[in-house]
mmCIF file of C-alpha atoms in Angstrom:
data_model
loop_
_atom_site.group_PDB
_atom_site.id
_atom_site.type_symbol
_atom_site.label_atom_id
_atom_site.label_comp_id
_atom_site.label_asym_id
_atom_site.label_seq_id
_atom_site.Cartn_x
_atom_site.Cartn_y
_atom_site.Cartn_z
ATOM 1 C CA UNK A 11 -20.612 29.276 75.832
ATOM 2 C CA UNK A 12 -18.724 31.148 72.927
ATOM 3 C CA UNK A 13 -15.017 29.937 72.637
ATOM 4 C CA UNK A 14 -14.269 30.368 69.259
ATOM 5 C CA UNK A 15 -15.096 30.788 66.045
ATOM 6 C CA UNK A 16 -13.425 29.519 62.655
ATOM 7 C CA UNK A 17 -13.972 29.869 58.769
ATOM 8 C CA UNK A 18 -11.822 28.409 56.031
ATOM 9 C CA UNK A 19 -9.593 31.799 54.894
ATOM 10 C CA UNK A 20 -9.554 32.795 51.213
ATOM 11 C CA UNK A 21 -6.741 32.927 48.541
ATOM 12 C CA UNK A 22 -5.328 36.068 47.511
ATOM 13 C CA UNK A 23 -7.593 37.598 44.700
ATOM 14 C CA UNK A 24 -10.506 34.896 45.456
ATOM 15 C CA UNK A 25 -14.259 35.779 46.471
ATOM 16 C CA UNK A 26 -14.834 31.719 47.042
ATOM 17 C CA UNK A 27 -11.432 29.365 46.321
ATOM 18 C CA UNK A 28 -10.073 28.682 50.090
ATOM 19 C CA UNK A 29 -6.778 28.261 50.658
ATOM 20 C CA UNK A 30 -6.507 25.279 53.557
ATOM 21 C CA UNK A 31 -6.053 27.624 56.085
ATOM 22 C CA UNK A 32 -8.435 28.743 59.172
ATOM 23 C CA UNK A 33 -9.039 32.084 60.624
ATOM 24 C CA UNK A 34 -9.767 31.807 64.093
ATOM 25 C CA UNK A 35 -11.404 34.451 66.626
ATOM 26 C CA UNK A 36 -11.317 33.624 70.646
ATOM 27 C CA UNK A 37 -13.018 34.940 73.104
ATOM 28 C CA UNK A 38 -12.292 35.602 76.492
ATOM 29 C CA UNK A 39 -14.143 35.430 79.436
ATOM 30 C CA UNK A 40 -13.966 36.719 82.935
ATOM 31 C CA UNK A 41 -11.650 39.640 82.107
ATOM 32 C CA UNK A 42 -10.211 41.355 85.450
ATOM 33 C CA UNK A 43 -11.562 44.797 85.934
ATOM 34 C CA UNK A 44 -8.722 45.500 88.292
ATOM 35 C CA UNK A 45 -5.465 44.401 89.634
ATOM 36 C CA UNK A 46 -2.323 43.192 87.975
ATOM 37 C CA UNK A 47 -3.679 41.460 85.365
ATOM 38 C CA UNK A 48 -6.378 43.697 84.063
ATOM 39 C CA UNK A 49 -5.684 45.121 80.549
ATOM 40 C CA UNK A 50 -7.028 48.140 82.043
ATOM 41 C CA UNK A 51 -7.653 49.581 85.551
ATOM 42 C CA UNK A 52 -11.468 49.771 84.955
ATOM 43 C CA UNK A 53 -12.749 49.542 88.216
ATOM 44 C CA UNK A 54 -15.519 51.473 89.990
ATOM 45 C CA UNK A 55 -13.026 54.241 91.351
ATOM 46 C CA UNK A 56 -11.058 53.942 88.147
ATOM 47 C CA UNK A 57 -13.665 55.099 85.934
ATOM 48 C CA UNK A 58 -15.403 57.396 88.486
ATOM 49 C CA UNK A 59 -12.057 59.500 87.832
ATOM 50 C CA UNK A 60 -13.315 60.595 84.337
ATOM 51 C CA UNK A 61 -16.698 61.324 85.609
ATOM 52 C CA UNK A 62 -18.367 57.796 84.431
ATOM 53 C CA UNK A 63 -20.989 56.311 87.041
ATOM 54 C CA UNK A 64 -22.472 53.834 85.487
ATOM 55 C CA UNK A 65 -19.409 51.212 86.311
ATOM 56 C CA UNK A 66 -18.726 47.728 84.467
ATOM 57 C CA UNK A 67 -19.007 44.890 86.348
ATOM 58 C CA UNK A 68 -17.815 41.737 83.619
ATOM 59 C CA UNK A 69 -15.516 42.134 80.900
ATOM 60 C CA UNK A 70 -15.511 40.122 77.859
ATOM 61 C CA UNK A 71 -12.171 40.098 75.228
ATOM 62 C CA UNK A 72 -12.408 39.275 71.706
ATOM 63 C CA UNK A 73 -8.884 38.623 70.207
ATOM 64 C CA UNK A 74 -8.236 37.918 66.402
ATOM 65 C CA UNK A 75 -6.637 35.053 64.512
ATOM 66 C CA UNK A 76 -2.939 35.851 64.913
ATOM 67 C CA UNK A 77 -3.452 36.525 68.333
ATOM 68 C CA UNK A 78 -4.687 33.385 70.143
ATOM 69 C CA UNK A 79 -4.666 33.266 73.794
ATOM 70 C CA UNK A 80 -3.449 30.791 75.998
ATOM 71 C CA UNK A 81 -6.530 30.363 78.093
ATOM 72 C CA UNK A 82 -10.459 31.317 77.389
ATOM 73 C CA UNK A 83 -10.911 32.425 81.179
ATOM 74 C CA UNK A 84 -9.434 35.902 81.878
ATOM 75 C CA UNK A 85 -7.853 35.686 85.113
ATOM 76 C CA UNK A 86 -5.576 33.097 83.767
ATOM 77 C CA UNK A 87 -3.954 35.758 81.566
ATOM 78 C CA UNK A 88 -1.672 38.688 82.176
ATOM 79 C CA UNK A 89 -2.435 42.094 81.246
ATOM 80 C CA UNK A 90 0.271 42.187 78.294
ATOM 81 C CA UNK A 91 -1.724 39.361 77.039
ATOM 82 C CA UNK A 92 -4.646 41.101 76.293
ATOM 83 C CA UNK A 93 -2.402 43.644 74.159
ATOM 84 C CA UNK A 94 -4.424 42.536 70.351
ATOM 85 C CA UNK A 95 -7.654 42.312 72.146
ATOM 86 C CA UNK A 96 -11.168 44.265 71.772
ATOM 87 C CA UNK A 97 -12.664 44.129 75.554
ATOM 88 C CA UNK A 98 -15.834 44.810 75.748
ATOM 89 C CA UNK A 99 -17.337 46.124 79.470
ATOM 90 C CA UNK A 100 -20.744 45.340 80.830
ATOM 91 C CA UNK A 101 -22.585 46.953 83.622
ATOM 92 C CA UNK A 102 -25.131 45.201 86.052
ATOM 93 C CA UNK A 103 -27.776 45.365 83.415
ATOM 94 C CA UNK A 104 -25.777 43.677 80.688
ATOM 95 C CA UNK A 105 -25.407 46.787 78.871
ATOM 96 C CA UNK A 106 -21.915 47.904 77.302
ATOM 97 C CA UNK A 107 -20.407 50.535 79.319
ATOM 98 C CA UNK A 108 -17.063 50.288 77.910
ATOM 99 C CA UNK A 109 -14.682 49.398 75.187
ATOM 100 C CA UNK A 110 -10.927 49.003 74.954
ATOM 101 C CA UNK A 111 -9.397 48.224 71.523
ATOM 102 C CA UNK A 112 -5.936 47.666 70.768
ATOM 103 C CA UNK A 113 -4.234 50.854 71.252
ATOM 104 C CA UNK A 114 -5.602 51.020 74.807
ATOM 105 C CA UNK A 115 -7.859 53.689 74.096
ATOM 106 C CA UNK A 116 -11.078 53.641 76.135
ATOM 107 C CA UNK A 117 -14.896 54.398 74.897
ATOM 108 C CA UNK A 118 -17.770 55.044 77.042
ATOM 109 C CA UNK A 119 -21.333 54.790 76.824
ATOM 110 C CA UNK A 120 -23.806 56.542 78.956
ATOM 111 C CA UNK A 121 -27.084 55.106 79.322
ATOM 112 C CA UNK A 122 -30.480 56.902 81.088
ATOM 113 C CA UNK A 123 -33.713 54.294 81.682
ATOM 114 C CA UNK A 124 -34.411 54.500 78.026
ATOM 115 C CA UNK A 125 -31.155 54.855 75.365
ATOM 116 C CA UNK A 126 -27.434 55.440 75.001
ATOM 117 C CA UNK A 127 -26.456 58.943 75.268
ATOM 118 C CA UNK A 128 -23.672 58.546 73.245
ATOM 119 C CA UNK A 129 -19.934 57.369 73.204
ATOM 120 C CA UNK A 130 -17.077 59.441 74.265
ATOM 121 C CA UNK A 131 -13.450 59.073 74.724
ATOM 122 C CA UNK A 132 -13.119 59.529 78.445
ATOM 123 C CA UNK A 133 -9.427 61.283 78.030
ATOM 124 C CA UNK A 134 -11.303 64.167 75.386
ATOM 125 C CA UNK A 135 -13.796 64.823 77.901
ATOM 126 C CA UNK A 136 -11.281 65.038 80.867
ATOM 127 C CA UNK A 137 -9.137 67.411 78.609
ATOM 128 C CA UNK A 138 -12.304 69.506 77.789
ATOM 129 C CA UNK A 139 -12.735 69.734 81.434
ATOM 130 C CA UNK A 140 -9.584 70.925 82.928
ATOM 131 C CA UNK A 141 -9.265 73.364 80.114
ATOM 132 C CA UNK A 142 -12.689 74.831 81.226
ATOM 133 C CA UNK A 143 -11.420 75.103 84.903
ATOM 134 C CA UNK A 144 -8.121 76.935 83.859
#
C-alpha cells in the first residue's frame, strides 16, 4: 500500500542542483463518507440531493508536503484535518465518482456501462435546476 511518496526538492533557479530538502506527498486511506469526521457529507442520501446516483463507497485523500497528516488511515482524522487535501471518491466498481479539492468544492462524474459522461459541479447543476423550476 501507497503511504507516501518523497523526492529531493530543488534550489531556487535550478532544473537539477537539490537543495537537502524533501517534498513529501501522503496519502490517506479509509476516508469517512459520513459523520463527524468526513471532510464532506458524501454519503448515499447526501449526494442523491444533487441528483447523483451512482454513490461512492471508499474515499481516498491525497495531501501535499506542507500538509502532512497525523495518521495514513482516515477515520483517525477529523474533518478540519482534511482541509489541504484532494479526496478522491470511488464507487463499487472502483471508478471515480467524486472529487473534493481544497476549497471544498465538489466534482462529479457520471458513468453509463461504457464511458464518463462528463464532470460537473454538483452546486451549477442544482442552480441550473431551481432556476428552471422558478
Amino acid at each position: 500500500m501507497l503511504l507516501e511518496v518523497t523526492r529531493p526538492t530543488l534550489k531556487a533557479g535550478s532544473a537539477d542542483e537539490t537543495d537537502g530538502n524533501v517534498a513529501q506527498t501522503t496519502v490517506v486511506y479509509g476516508v469517512p463518507l459520513t459523520g463527524t469526521k468526513a471532510p464532506k457529507a458524501m454519503g448515499a442520501a447526501d449526494v442523491r440531493g444533487w441528483g447523483q446516483l451512482d454513490a461512492p463507497t471508499d474515499a481516498t485523500a491525497v495531501f501535499p508536503t506542507d500538509a502532512r497528516p497525523s495518521s495514513h488511515d482516515g477515520s483517525a482524522l477529523n474533518s478540519a484535518d482534511y482541509r489541504r487535501a484532494m479526496v478522491s471518491y470511488l464507487n463499487a466498481s472502483g471508478r471515480e465518482v467524486n472529487t473534493l479539492d481544497p476549497a471544498k468544492s465538489v466534482t462529479t462524474t457520471e458513468y453509463d456501462a461504457w464511458t464518463a459522461h462528463g464532470s460537473w459541479k454538483p452546486w451549477a447543476r442544482s442552480t441550473a435546476w431551481c432556476s428552471r423550476r422558478t
